[in-house]
CSV table of C-alpha atoms in Angstrom, one decimal:
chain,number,residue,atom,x,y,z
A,175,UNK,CA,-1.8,71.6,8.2
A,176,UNK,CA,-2.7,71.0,4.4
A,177,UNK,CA,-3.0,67.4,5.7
A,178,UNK,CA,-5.5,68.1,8.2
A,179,UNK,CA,-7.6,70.4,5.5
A,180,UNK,CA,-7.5,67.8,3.1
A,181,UNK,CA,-9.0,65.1,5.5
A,182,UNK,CA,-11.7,67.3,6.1
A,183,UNK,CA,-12.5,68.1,2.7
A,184,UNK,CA,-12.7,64.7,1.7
A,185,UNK,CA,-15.0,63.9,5.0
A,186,UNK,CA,-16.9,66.8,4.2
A,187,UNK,CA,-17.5,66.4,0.1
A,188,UNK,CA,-16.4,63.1,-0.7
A,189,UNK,CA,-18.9,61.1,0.9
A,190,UNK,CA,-22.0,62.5,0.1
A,191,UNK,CA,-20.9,62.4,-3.6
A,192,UNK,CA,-20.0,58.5,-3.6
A,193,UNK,CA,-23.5,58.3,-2.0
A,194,UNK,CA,-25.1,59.8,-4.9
A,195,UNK,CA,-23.2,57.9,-7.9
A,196,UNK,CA,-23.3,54.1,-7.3
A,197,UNK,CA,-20.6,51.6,-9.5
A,198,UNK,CA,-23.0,51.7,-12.1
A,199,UNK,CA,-23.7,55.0,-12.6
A,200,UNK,CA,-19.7,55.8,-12.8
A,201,UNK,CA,-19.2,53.0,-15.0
A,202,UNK,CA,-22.3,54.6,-17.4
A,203,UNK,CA,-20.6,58.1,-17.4
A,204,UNK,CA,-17.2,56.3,-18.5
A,205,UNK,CA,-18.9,54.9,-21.4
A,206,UNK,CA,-20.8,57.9,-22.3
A,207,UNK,CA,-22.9,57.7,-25.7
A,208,UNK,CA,-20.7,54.9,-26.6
A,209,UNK,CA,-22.9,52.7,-24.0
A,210,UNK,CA,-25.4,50.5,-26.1
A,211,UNK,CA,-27.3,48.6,-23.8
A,212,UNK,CA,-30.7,49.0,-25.2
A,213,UNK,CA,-29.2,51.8,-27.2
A,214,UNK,CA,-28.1,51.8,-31.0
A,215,UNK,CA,-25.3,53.9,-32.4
A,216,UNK,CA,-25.2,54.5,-35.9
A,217,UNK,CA,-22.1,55.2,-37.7
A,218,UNK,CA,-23.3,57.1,-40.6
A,219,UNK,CA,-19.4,56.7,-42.6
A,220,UNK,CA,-19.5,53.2,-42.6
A,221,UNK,CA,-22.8,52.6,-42.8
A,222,UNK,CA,-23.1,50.7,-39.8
A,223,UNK,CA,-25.5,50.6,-36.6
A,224,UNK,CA,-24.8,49.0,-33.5
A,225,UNK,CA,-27.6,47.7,-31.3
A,226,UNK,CA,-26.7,46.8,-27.6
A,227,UNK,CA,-28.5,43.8,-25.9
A,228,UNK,CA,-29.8,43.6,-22.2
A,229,UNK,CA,-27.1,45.2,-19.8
A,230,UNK,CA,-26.1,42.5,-16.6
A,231,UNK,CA,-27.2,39.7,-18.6
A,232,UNK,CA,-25.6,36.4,-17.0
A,233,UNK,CA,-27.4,34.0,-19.5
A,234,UNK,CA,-30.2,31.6,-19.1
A,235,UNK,CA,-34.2,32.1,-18.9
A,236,UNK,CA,-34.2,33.9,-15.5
A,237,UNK,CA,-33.7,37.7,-15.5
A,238,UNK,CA,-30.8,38.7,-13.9
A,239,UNK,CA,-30.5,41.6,-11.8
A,240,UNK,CA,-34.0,42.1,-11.6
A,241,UNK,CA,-34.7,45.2,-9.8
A,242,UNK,CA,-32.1,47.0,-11.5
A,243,UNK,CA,-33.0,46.5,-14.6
A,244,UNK,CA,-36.6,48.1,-13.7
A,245,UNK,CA,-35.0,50.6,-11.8
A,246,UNK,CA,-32.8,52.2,-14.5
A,247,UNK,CA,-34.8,50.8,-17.6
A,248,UNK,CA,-38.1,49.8,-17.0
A,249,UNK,CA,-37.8,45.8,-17.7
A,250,UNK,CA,-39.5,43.4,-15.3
A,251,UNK,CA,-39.6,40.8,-17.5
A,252,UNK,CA,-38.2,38.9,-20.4
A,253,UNK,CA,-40.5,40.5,-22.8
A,254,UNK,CA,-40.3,43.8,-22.0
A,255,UNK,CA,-36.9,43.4,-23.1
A,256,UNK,CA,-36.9,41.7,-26.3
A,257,UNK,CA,-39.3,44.8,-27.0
A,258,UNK,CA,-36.6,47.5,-25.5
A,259,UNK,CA,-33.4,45.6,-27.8
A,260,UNK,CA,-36.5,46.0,-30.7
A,261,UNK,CA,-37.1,49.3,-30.2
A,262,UNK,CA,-33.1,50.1,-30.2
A,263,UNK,CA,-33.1,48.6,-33.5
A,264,UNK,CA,-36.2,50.0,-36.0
A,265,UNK,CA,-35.2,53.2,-36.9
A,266,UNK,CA,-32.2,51.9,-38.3
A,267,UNK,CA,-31.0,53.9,-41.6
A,268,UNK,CA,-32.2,51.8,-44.6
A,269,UNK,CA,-28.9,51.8,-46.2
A,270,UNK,CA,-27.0,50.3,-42.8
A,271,UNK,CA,-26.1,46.8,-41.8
A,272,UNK,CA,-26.9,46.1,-38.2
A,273,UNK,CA,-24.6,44.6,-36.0
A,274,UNK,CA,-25.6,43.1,-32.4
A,275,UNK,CA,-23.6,43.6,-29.4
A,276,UNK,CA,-24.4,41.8,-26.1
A,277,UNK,CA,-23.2,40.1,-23.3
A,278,UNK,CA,-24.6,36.8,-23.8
A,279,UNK,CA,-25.8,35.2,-27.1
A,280,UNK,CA,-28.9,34.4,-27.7
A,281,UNK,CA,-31.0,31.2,-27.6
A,282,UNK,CA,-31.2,28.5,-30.1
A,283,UNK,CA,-27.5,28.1,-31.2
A,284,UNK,CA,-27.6,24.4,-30.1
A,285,UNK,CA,-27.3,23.0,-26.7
A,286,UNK,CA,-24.3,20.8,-26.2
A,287,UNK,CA,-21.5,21.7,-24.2
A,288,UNK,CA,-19.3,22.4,-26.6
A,289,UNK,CA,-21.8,24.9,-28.6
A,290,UNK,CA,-21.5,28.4,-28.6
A,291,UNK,CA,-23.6,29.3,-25.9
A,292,UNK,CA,-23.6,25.5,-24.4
A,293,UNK,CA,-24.0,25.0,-20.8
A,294,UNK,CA,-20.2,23.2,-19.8
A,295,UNK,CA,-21.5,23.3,-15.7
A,296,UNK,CA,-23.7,20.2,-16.1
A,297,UNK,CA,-23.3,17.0,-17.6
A,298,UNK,CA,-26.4,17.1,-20.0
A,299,UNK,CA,-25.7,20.3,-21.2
A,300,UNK,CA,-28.2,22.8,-22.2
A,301,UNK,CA,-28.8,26.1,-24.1
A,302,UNK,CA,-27.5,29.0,-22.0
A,303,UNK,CA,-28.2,31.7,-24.4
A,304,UNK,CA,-30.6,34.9,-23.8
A,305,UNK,CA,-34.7,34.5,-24.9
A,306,UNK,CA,-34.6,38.1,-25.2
A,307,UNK,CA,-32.2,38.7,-27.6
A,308,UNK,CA,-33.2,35.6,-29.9
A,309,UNK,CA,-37.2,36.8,-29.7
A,310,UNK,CA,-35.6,40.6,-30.4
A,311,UNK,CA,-34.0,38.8,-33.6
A,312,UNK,CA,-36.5,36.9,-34.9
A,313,UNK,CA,-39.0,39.9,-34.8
A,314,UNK,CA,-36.9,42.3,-36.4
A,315,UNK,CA,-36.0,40.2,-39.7
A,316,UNK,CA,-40.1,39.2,-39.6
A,317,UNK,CA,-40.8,43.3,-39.7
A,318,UNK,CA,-38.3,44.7,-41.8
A,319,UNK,CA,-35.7,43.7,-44.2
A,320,UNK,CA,-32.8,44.9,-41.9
A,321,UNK,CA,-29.6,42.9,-42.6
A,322,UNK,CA,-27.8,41.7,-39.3
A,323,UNK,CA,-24.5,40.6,-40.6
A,324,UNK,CA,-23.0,39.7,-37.2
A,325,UNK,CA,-24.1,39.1,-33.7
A,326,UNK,CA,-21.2,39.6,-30.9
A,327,UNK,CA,-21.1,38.9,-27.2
A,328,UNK,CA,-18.9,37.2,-24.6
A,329,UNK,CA,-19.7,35.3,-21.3
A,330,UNK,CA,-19.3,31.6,-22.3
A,331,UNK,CA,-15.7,31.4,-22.2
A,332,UNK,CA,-13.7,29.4,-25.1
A,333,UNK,CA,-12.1,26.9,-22.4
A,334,UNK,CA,-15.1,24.6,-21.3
A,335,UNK,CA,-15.3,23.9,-17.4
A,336,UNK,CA,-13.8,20.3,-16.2
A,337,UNK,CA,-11.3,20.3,-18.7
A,338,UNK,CA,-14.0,19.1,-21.7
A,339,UNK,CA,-11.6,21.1,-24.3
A,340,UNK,CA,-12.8,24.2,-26.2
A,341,UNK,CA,-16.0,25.3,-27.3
A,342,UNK,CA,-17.1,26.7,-30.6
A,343,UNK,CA,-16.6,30.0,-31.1
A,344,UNK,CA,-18.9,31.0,-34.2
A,345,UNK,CA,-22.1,30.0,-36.1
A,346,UNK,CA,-23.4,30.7,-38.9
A,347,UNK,CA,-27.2,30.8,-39.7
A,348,UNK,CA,-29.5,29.6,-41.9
A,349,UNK,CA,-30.4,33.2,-42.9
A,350,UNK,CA,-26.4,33.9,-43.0
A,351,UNK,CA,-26.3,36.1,-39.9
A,352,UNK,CA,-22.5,35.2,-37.9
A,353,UNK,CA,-23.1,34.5,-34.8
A,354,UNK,CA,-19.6,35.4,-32.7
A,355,UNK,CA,-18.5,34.6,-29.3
A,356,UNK,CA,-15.2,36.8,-28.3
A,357,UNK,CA,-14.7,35.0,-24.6
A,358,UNK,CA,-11.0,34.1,-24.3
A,359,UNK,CA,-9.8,34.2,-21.0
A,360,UNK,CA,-7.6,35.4,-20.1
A,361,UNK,CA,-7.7,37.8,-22.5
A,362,UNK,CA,-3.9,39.1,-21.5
A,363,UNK,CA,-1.0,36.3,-21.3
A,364,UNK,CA,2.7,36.4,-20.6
A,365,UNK,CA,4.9,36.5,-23.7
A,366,UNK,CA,5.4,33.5,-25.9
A,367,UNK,CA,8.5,31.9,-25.0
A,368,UNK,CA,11.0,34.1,-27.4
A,369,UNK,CA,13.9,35.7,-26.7
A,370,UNK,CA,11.8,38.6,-25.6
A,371,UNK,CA,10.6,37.7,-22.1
A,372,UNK,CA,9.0,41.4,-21.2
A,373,UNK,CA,5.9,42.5,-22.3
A,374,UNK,CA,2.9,40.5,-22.6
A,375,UNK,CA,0.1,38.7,-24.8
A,376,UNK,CA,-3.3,40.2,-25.8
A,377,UNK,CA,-6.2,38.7,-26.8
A,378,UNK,CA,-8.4,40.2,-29.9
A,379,UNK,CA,-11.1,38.8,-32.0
A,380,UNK,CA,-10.8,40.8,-35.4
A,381,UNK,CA,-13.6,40.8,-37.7
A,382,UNK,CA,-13.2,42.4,-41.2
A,383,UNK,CA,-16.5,43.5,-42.7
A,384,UNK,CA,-16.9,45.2,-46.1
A,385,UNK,CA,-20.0,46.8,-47.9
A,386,UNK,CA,-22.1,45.3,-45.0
A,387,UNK,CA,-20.8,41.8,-45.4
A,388,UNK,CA,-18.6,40.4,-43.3
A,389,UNK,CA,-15.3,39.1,-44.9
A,390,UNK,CA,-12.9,37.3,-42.6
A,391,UNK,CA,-12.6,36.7,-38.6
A,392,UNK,CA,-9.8,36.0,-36.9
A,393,UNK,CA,-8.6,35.0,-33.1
A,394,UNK,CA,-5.2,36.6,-32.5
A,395,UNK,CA,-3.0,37.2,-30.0
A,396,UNK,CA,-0.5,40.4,-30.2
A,397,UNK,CA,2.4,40.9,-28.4
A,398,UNK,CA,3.1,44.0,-26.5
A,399,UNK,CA,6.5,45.4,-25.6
A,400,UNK,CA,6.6,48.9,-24.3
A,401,UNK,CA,4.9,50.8,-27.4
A,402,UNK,CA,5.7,47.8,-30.0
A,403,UNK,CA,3.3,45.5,-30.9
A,404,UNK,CA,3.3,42.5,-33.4
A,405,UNK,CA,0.9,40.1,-34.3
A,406,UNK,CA,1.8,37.2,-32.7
A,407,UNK,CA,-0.7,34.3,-33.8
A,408,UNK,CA,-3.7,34.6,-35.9
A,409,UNK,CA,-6.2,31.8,-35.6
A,410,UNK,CA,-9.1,32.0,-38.8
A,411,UNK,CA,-12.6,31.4,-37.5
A,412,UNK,CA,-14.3,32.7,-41.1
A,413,UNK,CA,-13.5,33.6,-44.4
A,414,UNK,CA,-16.2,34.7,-47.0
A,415,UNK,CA,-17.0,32.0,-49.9
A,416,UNK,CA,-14.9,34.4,-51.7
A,417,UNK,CA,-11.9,34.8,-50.2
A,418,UNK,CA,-12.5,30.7,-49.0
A,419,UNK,CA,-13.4,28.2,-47.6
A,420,UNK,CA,-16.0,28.8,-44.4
A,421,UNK,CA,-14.6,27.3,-41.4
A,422,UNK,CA,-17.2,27.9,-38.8
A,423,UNK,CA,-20.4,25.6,-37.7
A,424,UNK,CA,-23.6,25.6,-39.8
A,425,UNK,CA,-26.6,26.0,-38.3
């Protein structure tokens, strides 16, 4: 009996409510106000703002997702979304550091295969980054004297494709703006081989920022058994002239 109702409750509600709320939509409402794309968030405590890049960016000069993204935001074109990332960011408290958080990274970090946003698909290479956010960039430091610390996003993973070894994993520019890619996959591993076989491996990419600069950034993997964890490696991409040496690639 409470079988039967149950069926029909589902026939009867369910449906028409997964009709109205597509994957995105859900995956929005999970995030909440902590959802950036095109957004900023400002962290009034630490001084910080975060400004979110275009959402469903897969990298490269063609616009991805098209029609979506002028559905839900009102961008047909590359332009029109340097000028919505812009927008995101002027505003920003005076006494904040900006911080950039996108999927892809942005043009004109070099275009080798081994370079942060390198294309490892094809033989010659070629720069894989996003117009958008680079043009975004460039015009925000020309209009106001913002400081962008750090720029973070994913996509091109560390592992290059064909087995061509690893790519590089930060820059740093001219202007001293970090420029960091977080892509390790898999980002969750077995356990190293210990005498502790359960559990498993995470991946994090730490970066320590103080008084608006940033201080140290580090790859490491922590180990997870049950409610323990322990760092397990720790793998310095960066450490401020005064803490050391810089270890990452100069633009």
């Amino acid at each position: 009996m409470m079988h039967g109702i149950l069926k029909s409750f589902l026939e009867v509600c369910a449906v028409p409510i997964c009709r109205e709320k597509d994957a995105v939509q859900l995956q929005l409402e999970c995030l909440g106000d902590e959802h950036v794309g095109y957004r900023r968030m400002d962290l009034p405590m630490l001084k910080l703002s975060i400004v979110g890049g275009r959402p469903f960016s897969c990298g490269g000069r063609p616009l991805f997702r098209k029609q979506l993204l002028k559905a839900r935001y009102g961008v047909h074109d590359m332009d029109r979304s340097a000028e919505r990332i812009l927008q995101a960011a002027m505003g920003t408290p005076e006494d904040h550091s900006l911080i950039f958080l996108a999927h892809n990274g942005p043009t004109g970090l070099g275009a080798k295969i081994d370079d942060i946003c390198g294309r490892d698909w094809f033989v010659g290479g070629g720069d894989h980054g996003d117009p958008d956010l680079a043009q975004a960039l460039a015009q925000l430091k020309e209009a106001a004297p913002y400081s962008v610390p750090l720029v973070i996003f994913g996509h091109m993973h560390k592992q290059l494709a064909l087995g061509n070894g690893y790519r590089k994993m930060i820059v740093v520019g001219n202007d001293s703006t970090i420029y960091l890619n977080g892509a390790i996959v898999p980002r969750v591993r077995p356990p190293a081989l210990t005498a502790e076989s359960e559990g498993t491996s995470r991946a994090f990419t730490i970066a320590e920022i103080s008084n608006g600069r940033v201080e140290k950034i580090a790859e490491t993997w922590i180990s997870v058994i049950g409610d323990k964890t322990r760092l397990e490696e720790e793998h310095i991409l960066f450490n401020s002239p005064s803490r050391g040496s810089v270890t990452a690639s100069l633009l």
